[in-house]
PDB file of C-alpha atoms and ligand atoms in Angstrom:
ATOM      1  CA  UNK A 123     -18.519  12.091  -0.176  1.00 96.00           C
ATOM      2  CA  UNK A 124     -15.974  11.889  -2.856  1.00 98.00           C
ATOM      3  CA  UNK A 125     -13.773  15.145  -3.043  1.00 98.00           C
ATOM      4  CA  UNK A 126     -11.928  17.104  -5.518  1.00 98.00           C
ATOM      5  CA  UNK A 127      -8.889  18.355  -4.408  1.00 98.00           C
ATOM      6  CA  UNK A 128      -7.679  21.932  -5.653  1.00 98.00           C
ATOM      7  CA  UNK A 129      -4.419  22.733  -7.277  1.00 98.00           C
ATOM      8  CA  UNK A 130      -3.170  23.778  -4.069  1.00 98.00           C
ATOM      9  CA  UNK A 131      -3.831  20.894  -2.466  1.00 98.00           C
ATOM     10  CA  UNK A 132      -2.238  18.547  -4.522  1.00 98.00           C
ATOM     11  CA  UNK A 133       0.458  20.272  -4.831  1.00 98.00           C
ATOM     12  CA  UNK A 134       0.682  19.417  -1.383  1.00 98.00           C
ATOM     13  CA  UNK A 135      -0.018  15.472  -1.390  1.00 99.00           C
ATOM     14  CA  UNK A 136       2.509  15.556  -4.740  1.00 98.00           C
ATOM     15  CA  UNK A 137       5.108  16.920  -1.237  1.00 98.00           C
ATOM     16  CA  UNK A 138       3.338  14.254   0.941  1.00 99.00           C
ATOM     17  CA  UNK A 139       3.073  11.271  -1.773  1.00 99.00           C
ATOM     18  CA  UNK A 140       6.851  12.136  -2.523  1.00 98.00           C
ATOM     19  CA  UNK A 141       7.880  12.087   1.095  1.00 99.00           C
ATOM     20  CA  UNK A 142       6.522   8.412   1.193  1.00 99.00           C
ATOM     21  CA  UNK A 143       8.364   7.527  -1.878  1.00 99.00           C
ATOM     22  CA  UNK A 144      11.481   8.941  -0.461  1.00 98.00           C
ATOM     23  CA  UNK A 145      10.790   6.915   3.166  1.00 99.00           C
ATOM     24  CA  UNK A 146      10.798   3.675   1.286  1.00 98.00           C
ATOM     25  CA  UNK A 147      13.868   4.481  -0.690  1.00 98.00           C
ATOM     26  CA  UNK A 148      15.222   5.651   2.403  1.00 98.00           C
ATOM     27  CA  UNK A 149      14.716   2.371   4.532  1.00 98.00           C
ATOM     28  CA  UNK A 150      15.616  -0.169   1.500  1.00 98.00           C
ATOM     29  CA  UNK A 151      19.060  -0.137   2.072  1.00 98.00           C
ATOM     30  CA  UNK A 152      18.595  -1.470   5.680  1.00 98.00           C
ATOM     31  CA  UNK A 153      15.905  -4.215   4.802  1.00 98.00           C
ATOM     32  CA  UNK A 154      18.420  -7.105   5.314  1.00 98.00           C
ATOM     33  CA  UNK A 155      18.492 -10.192   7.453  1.00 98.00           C
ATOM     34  CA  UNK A 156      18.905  -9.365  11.604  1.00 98.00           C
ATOM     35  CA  UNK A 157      17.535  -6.733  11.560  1.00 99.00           C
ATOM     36  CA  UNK A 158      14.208  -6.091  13.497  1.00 99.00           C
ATOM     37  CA  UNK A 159      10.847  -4.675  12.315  1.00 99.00           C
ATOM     38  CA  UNK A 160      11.083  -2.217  15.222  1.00 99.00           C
ATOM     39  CA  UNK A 161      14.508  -0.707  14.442  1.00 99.00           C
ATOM     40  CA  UNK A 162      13.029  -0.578  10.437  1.00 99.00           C
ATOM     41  CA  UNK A 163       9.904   1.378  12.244  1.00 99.00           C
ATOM     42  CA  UNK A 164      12.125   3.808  14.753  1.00 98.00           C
ATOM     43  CA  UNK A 165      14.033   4.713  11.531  1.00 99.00           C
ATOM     44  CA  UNK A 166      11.236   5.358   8.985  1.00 99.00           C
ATOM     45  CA  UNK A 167       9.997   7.937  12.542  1.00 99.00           C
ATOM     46  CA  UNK A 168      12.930   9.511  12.175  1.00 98.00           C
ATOM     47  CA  UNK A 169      13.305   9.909   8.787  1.00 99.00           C
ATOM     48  CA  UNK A 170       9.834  11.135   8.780  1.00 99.00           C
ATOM     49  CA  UNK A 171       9.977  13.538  11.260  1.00 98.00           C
ATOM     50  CA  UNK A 172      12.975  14.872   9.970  1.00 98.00           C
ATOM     51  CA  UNK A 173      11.021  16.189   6.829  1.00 98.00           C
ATOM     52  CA  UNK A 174       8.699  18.271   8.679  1.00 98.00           C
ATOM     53  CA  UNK A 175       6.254  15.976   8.366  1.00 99.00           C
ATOM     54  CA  UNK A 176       4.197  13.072  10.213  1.00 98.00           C
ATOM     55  CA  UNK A 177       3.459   9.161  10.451  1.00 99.00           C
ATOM     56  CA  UNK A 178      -0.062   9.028  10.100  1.00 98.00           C
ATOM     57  CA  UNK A 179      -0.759   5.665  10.923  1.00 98.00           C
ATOM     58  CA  UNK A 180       0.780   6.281  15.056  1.00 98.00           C
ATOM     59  CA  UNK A 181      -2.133   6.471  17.259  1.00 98.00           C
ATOM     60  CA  UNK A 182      -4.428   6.349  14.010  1.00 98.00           C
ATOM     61  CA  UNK A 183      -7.097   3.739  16.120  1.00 98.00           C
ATOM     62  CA  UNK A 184      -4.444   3.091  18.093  1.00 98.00           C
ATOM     63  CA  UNK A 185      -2.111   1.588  15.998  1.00 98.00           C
ATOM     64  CA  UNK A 186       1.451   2.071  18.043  1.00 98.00           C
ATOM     65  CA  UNK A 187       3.595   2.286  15.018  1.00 99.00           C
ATOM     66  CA  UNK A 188       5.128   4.616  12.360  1.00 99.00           C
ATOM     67  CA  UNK A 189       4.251   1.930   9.643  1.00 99.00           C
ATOM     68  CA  UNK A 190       3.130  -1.756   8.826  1.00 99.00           C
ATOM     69  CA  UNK A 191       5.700  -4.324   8.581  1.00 99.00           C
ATOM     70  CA  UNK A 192       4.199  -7.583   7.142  1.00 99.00           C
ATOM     71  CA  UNK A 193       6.553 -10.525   6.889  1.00 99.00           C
ATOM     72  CA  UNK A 194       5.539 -13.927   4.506  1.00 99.00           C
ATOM     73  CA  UNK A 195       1.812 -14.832   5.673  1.00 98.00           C
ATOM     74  CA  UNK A 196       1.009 -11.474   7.136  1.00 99.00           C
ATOM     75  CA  UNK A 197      -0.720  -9.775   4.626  1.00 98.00           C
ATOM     76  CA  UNK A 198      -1.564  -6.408   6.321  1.00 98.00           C
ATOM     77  CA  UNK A 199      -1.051  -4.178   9.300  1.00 98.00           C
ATOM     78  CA  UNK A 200       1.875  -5.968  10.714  1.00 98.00           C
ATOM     79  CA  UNK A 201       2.938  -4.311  14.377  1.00 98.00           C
ATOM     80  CA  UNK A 202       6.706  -3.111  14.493  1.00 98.00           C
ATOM     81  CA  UNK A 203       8.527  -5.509  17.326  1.00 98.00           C
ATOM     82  CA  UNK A 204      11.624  -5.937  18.299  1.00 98.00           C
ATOM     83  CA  UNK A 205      11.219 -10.191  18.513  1.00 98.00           C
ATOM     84  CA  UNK A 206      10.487  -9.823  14.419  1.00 98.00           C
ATOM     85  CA  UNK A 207      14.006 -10.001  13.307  1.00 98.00           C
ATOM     86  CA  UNK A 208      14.306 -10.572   8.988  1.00 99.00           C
ATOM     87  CA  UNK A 209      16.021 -13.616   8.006  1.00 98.00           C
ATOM     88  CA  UNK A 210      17.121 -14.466   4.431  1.00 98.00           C
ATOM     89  CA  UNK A 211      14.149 -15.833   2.310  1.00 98.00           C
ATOM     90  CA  UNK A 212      11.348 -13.510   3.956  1.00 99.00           C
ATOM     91  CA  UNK A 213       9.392 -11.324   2.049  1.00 99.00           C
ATOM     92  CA  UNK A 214       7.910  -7.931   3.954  1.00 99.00           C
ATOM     93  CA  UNK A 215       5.622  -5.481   2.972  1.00 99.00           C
ATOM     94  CA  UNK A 216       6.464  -2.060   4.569  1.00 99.00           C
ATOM     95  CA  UNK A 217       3.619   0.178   4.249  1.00 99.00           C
ATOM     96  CA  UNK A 218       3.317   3.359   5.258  1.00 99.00           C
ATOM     97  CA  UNK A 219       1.311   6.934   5.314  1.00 99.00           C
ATOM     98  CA  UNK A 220       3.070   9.901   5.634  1.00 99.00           C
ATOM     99  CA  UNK A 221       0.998  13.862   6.429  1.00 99.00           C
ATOM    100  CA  UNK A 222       2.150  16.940   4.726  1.00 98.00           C
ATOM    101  CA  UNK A 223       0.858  20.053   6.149  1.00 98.00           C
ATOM    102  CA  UNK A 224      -2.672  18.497   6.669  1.00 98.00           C
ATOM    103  CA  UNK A 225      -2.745  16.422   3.572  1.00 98.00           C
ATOM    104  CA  UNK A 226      -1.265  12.504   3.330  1.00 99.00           C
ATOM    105  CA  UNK A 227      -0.080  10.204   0.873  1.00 99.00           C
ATOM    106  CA  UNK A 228       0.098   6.767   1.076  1.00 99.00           C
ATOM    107  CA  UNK A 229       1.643   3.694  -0.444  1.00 99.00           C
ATOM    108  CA  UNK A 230       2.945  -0.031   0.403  1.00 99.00           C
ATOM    109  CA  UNK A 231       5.542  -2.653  -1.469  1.00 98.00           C
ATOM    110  CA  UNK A 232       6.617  -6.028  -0.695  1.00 98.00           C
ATOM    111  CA  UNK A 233      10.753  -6.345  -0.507  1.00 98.00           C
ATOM    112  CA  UNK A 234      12.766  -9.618  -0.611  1.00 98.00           C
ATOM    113  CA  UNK A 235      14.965 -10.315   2.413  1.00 98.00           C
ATOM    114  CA  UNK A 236      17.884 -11.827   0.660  1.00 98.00           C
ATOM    115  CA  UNK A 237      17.353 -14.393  -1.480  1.00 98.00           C
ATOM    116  CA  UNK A 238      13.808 -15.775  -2.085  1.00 98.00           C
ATOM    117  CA  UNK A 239      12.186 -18.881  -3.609  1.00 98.00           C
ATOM    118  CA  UNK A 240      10.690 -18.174  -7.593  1.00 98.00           C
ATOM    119  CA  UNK A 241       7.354 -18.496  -5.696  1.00 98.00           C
ATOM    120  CA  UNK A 242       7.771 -15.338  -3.807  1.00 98.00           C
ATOM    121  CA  UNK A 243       9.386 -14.108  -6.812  1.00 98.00           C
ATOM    122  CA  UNK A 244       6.067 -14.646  -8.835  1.00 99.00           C
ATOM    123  CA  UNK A 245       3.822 -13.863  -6.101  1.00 99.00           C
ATOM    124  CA  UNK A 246       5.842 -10.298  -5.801  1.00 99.00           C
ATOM    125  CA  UNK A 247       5.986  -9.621  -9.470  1.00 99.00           C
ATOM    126  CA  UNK A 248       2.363 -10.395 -10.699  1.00 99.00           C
ATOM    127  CA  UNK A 249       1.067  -8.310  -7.363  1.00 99.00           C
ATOM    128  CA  UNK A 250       2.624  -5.578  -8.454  1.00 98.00           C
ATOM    129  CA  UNK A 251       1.705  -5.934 -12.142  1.00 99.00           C
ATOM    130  CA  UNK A 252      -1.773  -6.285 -10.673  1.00 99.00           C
ATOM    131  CA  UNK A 253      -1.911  -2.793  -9.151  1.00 99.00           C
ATOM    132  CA  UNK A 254      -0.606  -1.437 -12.329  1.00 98.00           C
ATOM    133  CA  UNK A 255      -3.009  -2.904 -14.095  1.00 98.00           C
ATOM    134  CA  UNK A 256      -5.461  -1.497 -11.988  1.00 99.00           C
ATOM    135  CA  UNK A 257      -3.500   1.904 -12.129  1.00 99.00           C
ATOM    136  CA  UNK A 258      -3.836   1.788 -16.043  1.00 98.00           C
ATOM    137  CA  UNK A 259      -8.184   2.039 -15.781  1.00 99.00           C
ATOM    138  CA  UNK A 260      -7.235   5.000 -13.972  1.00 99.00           C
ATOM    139  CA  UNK A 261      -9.247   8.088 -16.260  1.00 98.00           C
ATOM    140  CA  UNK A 262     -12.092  10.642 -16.326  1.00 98.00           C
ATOM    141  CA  UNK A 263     -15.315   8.822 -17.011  1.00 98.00           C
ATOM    142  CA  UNK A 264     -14.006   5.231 -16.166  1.00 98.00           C
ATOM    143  CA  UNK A 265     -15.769   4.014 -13.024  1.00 98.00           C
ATOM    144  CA  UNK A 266     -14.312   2.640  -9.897  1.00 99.00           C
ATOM    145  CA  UNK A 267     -15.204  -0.671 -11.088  1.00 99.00           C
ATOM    146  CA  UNK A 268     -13.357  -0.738 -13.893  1.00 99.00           C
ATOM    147  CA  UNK A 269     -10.374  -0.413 -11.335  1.00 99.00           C
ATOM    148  CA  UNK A 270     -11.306  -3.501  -9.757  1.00 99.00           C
ATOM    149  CA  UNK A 271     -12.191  -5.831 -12.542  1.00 99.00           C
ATOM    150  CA  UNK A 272      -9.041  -4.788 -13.674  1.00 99.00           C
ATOM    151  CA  UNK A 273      -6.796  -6.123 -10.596  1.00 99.00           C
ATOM    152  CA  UNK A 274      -9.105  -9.099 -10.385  1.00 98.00           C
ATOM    153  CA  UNK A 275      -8.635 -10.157 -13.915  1.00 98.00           C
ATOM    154  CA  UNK A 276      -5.063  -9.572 -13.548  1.00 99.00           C
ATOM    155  CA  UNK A 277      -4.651 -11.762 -10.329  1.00 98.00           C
ATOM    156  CA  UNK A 278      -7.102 -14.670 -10.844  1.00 98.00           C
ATOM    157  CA  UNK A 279      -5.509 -15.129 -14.250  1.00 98.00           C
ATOM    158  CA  UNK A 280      -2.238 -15.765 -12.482  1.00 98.00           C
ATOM    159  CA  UNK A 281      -3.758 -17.764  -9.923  1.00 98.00           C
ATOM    160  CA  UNK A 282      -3.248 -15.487  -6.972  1.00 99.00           C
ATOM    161  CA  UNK A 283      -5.939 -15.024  -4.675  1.00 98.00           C
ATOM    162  CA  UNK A 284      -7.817 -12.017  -4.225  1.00 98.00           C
ATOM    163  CA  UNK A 285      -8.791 -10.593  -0.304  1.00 98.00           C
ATOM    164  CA  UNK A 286     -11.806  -9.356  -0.228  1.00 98.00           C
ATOM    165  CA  UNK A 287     -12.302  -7.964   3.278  1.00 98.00           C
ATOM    166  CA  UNK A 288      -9.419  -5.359   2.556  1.00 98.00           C
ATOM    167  CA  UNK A 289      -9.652  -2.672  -0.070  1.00 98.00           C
ATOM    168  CA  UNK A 290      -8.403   1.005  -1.224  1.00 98.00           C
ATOM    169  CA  UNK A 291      -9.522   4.093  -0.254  1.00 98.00           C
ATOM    170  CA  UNK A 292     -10.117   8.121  -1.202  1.00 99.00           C
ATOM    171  CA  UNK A 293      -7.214   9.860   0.399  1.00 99.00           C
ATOM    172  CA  UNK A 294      -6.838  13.290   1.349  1.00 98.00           C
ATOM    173  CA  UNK A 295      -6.641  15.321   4.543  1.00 98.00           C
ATOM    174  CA  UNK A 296      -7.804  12.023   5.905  1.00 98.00           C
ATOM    175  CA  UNK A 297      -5.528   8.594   5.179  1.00 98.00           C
ATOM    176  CA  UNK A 298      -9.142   6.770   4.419  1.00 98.00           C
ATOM    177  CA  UNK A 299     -11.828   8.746   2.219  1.00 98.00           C
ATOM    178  CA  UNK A 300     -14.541   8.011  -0.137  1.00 98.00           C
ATOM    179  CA  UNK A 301     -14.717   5.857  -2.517  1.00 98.00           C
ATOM    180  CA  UNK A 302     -13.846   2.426  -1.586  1.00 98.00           C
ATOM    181  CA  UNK A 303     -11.573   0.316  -3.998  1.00 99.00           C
ATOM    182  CA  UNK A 304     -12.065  -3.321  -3.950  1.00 98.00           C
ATOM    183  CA  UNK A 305      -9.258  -5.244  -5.661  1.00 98.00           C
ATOM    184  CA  UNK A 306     -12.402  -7.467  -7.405  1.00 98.00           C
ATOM    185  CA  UNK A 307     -15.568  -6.252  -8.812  1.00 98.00           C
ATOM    186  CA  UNK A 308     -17.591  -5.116 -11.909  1.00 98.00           C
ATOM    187  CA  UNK A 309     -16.258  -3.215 -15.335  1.00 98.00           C
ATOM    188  CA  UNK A 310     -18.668  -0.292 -15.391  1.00 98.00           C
ATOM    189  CA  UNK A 311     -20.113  -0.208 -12.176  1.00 98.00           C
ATOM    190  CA  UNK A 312     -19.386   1.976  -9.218  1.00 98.00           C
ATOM    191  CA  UNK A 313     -18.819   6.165  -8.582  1.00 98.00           C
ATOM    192  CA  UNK A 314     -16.871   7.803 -11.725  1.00 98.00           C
ATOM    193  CA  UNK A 315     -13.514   9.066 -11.813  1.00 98.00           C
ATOM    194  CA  UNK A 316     -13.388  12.730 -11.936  1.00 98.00           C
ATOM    195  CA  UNK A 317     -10.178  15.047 -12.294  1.00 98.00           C
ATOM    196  CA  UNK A 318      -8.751  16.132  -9.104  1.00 98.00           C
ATOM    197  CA  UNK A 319      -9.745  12.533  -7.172  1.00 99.00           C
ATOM    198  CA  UNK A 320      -7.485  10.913  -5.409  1.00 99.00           C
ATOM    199  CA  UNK A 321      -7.182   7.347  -4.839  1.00 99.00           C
ATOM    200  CA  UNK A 322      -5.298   4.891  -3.157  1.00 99.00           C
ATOM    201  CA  UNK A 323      -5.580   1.348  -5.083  1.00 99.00           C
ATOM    202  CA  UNK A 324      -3.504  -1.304  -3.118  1.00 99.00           C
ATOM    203  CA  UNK A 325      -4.138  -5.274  -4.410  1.00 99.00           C
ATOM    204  CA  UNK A 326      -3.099  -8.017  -1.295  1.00 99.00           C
ATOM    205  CA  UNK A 327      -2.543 -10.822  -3.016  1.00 99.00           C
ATOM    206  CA  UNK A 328      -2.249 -14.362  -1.815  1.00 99.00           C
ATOM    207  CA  UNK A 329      -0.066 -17.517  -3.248  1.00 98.00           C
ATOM    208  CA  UNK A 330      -2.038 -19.635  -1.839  1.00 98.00           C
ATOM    209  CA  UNK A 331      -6.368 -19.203  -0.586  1.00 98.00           C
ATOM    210  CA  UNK A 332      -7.732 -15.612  -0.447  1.00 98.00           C
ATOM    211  CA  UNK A 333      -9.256 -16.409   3.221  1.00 98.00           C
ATOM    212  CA  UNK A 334      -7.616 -14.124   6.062  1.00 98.00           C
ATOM    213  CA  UNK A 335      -7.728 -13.809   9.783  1.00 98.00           C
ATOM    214  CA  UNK A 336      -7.521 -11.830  12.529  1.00 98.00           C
ATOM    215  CA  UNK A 337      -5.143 -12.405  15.450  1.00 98.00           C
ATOM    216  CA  UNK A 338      -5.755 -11.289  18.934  1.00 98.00           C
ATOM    217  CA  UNK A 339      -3.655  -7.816  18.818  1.00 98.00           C
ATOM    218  CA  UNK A 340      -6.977  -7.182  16.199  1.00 98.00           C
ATOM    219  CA  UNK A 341      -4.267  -5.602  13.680  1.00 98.00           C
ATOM    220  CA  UNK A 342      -2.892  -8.624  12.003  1.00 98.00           C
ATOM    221  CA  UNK A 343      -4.315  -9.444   9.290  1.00 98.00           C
ATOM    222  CA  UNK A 344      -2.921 -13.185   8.253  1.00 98.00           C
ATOM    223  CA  UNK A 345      -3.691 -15.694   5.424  1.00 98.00           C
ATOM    224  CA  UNK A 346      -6.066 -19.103   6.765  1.00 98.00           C
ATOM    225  CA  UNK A 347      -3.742 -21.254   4.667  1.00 98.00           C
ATOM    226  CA  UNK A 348      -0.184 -19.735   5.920  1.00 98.00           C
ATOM    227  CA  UNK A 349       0.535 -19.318   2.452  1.00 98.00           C
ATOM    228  CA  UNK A 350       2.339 -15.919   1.256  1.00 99.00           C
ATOM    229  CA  UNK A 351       1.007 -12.146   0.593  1.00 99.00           C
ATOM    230  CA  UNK A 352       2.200  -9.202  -0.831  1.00 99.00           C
ATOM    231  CA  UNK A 353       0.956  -5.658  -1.047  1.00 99.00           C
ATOM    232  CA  UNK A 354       1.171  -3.103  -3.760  1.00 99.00           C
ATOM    233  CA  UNK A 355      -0.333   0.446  -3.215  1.00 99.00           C
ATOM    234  CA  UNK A 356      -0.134   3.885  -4.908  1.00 99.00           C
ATOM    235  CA  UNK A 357      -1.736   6.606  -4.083  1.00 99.00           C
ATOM    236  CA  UNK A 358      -2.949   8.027  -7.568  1.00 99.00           C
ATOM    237  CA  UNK A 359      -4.350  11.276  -8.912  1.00 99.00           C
ATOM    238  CA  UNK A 360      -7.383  11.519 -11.442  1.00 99.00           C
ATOM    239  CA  UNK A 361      -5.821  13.981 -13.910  1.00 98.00           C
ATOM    240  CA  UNK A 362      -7.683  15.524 -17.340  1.00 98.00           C
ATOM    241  CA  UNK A 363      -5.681  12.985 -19.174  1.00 97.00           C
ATOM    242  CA  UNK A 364      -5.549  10.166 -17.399  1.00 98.00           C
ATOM    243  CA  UNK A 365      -3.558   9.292 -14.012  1.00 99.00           C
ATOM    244  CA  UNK A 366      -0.466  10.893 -12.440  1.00 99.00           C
ATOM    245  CA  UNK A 367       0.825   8.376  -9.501  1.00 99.00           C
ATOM    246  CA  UNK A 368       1.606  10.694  -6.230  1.00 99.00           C
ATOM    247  CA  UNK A 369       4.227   7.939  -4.671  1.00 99.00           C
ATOM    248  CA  UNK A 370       6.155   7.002  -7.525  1.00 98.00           C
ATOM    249  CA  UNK A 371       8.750   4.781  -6.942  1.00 98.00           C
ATOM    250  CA  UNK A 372      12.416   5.984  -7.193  1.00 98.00           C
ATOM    251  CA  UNK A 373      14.315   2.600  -6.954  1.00 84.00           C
TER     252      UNK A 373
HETATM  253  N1  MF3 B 130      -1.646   2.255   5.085  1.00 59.85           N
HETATM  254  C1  MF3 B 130      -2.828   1.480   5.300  1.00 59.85           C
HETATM  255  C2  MF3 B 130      -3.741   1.604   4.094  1.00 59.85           C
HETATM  256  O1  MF3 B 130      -3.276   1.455   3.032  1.00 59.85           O
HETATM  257  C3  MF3 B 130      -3.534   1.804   6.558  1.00 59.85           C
HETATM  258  C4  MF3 B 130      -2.706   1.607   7.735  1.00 59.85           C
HETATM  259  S1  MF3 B 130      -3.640   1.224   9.044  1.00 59.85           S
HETATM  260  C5  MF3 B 130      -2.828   1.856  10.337  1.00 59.85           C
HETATM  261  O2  MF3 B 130      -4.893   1.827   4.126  1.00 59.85           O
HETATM  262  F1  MF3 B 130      -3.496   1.645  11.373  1.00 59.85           F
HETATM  263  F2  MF3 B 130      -1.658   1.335  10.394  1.00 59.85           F
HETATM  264  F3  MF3 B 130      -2.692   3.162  10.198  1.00 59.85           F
HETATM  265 CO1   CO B 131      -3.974   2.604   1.673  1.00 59.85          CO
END
C-alpha cells in the first residue's frame, strides 16, 4: 500500500530528511585518509543522537551500525569496522537513515578520499546525474516507471552498469514502504505518482559489470568484477507541482 502522507507529517520527514542532510555535512569534514569506517559510524551516532533523533538502520534486521560505509567495490550496506581505515584514492558511499519523531528520511552519496583517478571521477559524477535525472520524472500523473527508464537511460548511455537486485523504496514511518523503485524499467508503466508520496530513488551504479554478490556477513553487497560503485539517494516528496527533495544537500 502506497501512502499519502499529511501536512503534518511531512513536515516532520522535511525535520527528519534535513537531519540526514545535516549528518552528511556533518561527517564530510572527517572523511580523510586514516581514518576508520567505525570512528566515521560512532560519530554520525553521536551526532544523531544529539538531535533528538535516531539511526534507523541499528538493529534494523540486525544490522549493527548507525550507517553504511561502502568503500570502491562495495556497492551497498558496508558494516562500520575499525580494520576499514580510508586511504587516499578510495571512494565511499556513506549512507544513512535517520527517524524523526516516528517518521525517517533517508539518503546516500559517494565521497572521494583524497585524490581519485578521472574514472572514479566519472563514475561519481554521472551516478549522481543519474539520480537527478531520475529525480526530474518526479510529478503527479508520471508513473514509477518513468523514474526508472529515466536512471537507466541516463546510466547505460554513459556506460555504467545498472544493479538490478537493489532498488528504492516508499519511505515513511517505516525506512522501506511501497512502491518499489528500480533504477531500470519501463516509461509509463508502474503505480502513479500522487501528491503527498514519498520516495526514496537511489541509482548503484557500476564502472565496470552490473553483477553483485553477497559475502558471508549477508550485508555486503559487492561488484562480481571488483570494479567500482557509487550510490546516489534522495528521499523525495510528490508535491502538486512537481518534486520537493527532503535531504537536500547543503555542501
Ligand atoms: N539506507 C538503505 C536504503 O537506502 C537501507 C539500509 S539497510 C540497513 O534503503 F540495514 F543498513 F539499515
Ligand atoms: Co533508501
Amino acid at each position: 500500500m502506497i501512502t499519502i502522507k499529511s501536512e503534518r507529517e511531512i513536515e516532520l520527514m522535511r525535520h527528519a530528511g534535513m537531519l540526514v542532510s545535516k549528518m552528511h555535512q556533518f561527517i564530510k569534514p572527517y572523511i580523510k585518509p586514516g581514518i576508520s569506517t567505525l570512528e566515521l559510524d560512532r560519530l554520525c551516532e553521536e551526532f544523531i543522537r544529539s538531535n533528538d533523533a535516531i539511526p534507523t538502520e541499528k538493529g534494523y534486521e540486525g544490522y549493527p551500525a548507525s550507517i553504511c560505509a561502502s568503500i570502491n567495490d562495495v556497492v551497498v550496506h558496508g558494516i562500520p569496522h575499525e580494520k576499514d581505515v580510508l586511504k587516499s584514492g578510495d571512494i565511499i558511499t556513506i549512507d544513512v537513515v535517520i527517524g524523526y519523531k516516528g517518521y525517517q528520511g533517508d539518503a546516500a552519496w559517494t565521497y572521494a578520499v583524497g585524490e581519485v583517478d578521472d574514472n572514479k571521477k566519472y563514475l561519481m559524477e554521472h551516478t549522481e546525474k543519474a539520480l537527478y535525472e531520475g529525480i526530474s520524472m518526479v510529478k503527479p500523473g508520471n508513473r514509477i516507471g518513468d523514474i526508472s527508464a529515466a536512471v537507466q537511460k541516463y546510466a547505460e548511455k554513459h556506460n555504467l552498469g545498472v544493479v538490478r537486485e537493489l532498488c528504492g523504496h516508499g519511505i515513511g514511518k517505516e525506512m522501506h514502504e511501497d512502491p518499489e523503485v528500480p533504477n531500470f524499467g519501463i516509461e509509463n508503466t508502474g503505480p502513479k505518482l500522487k501528491p503527498g508520496m514519498v520516495i526514496c530513488i537511489e541509482p548503484m551504479l557500476t564502472f565496470g559489470k552490473r553483477d553483485i554478490y553477497l559475502l558471508e556477513d549477508e550485508w555486503t553487497v559487492v561488484t562480481q568484477d571488483g570494479s567500482d560503485a557509487a550510490h546516489y539517494e534522495h528521499t523525495v516528496l510528490v508535491t502538486e507541482n512537481g518534486y520537493e527533495i527532503l535531504t537536500p544537500r547543503l555542501d
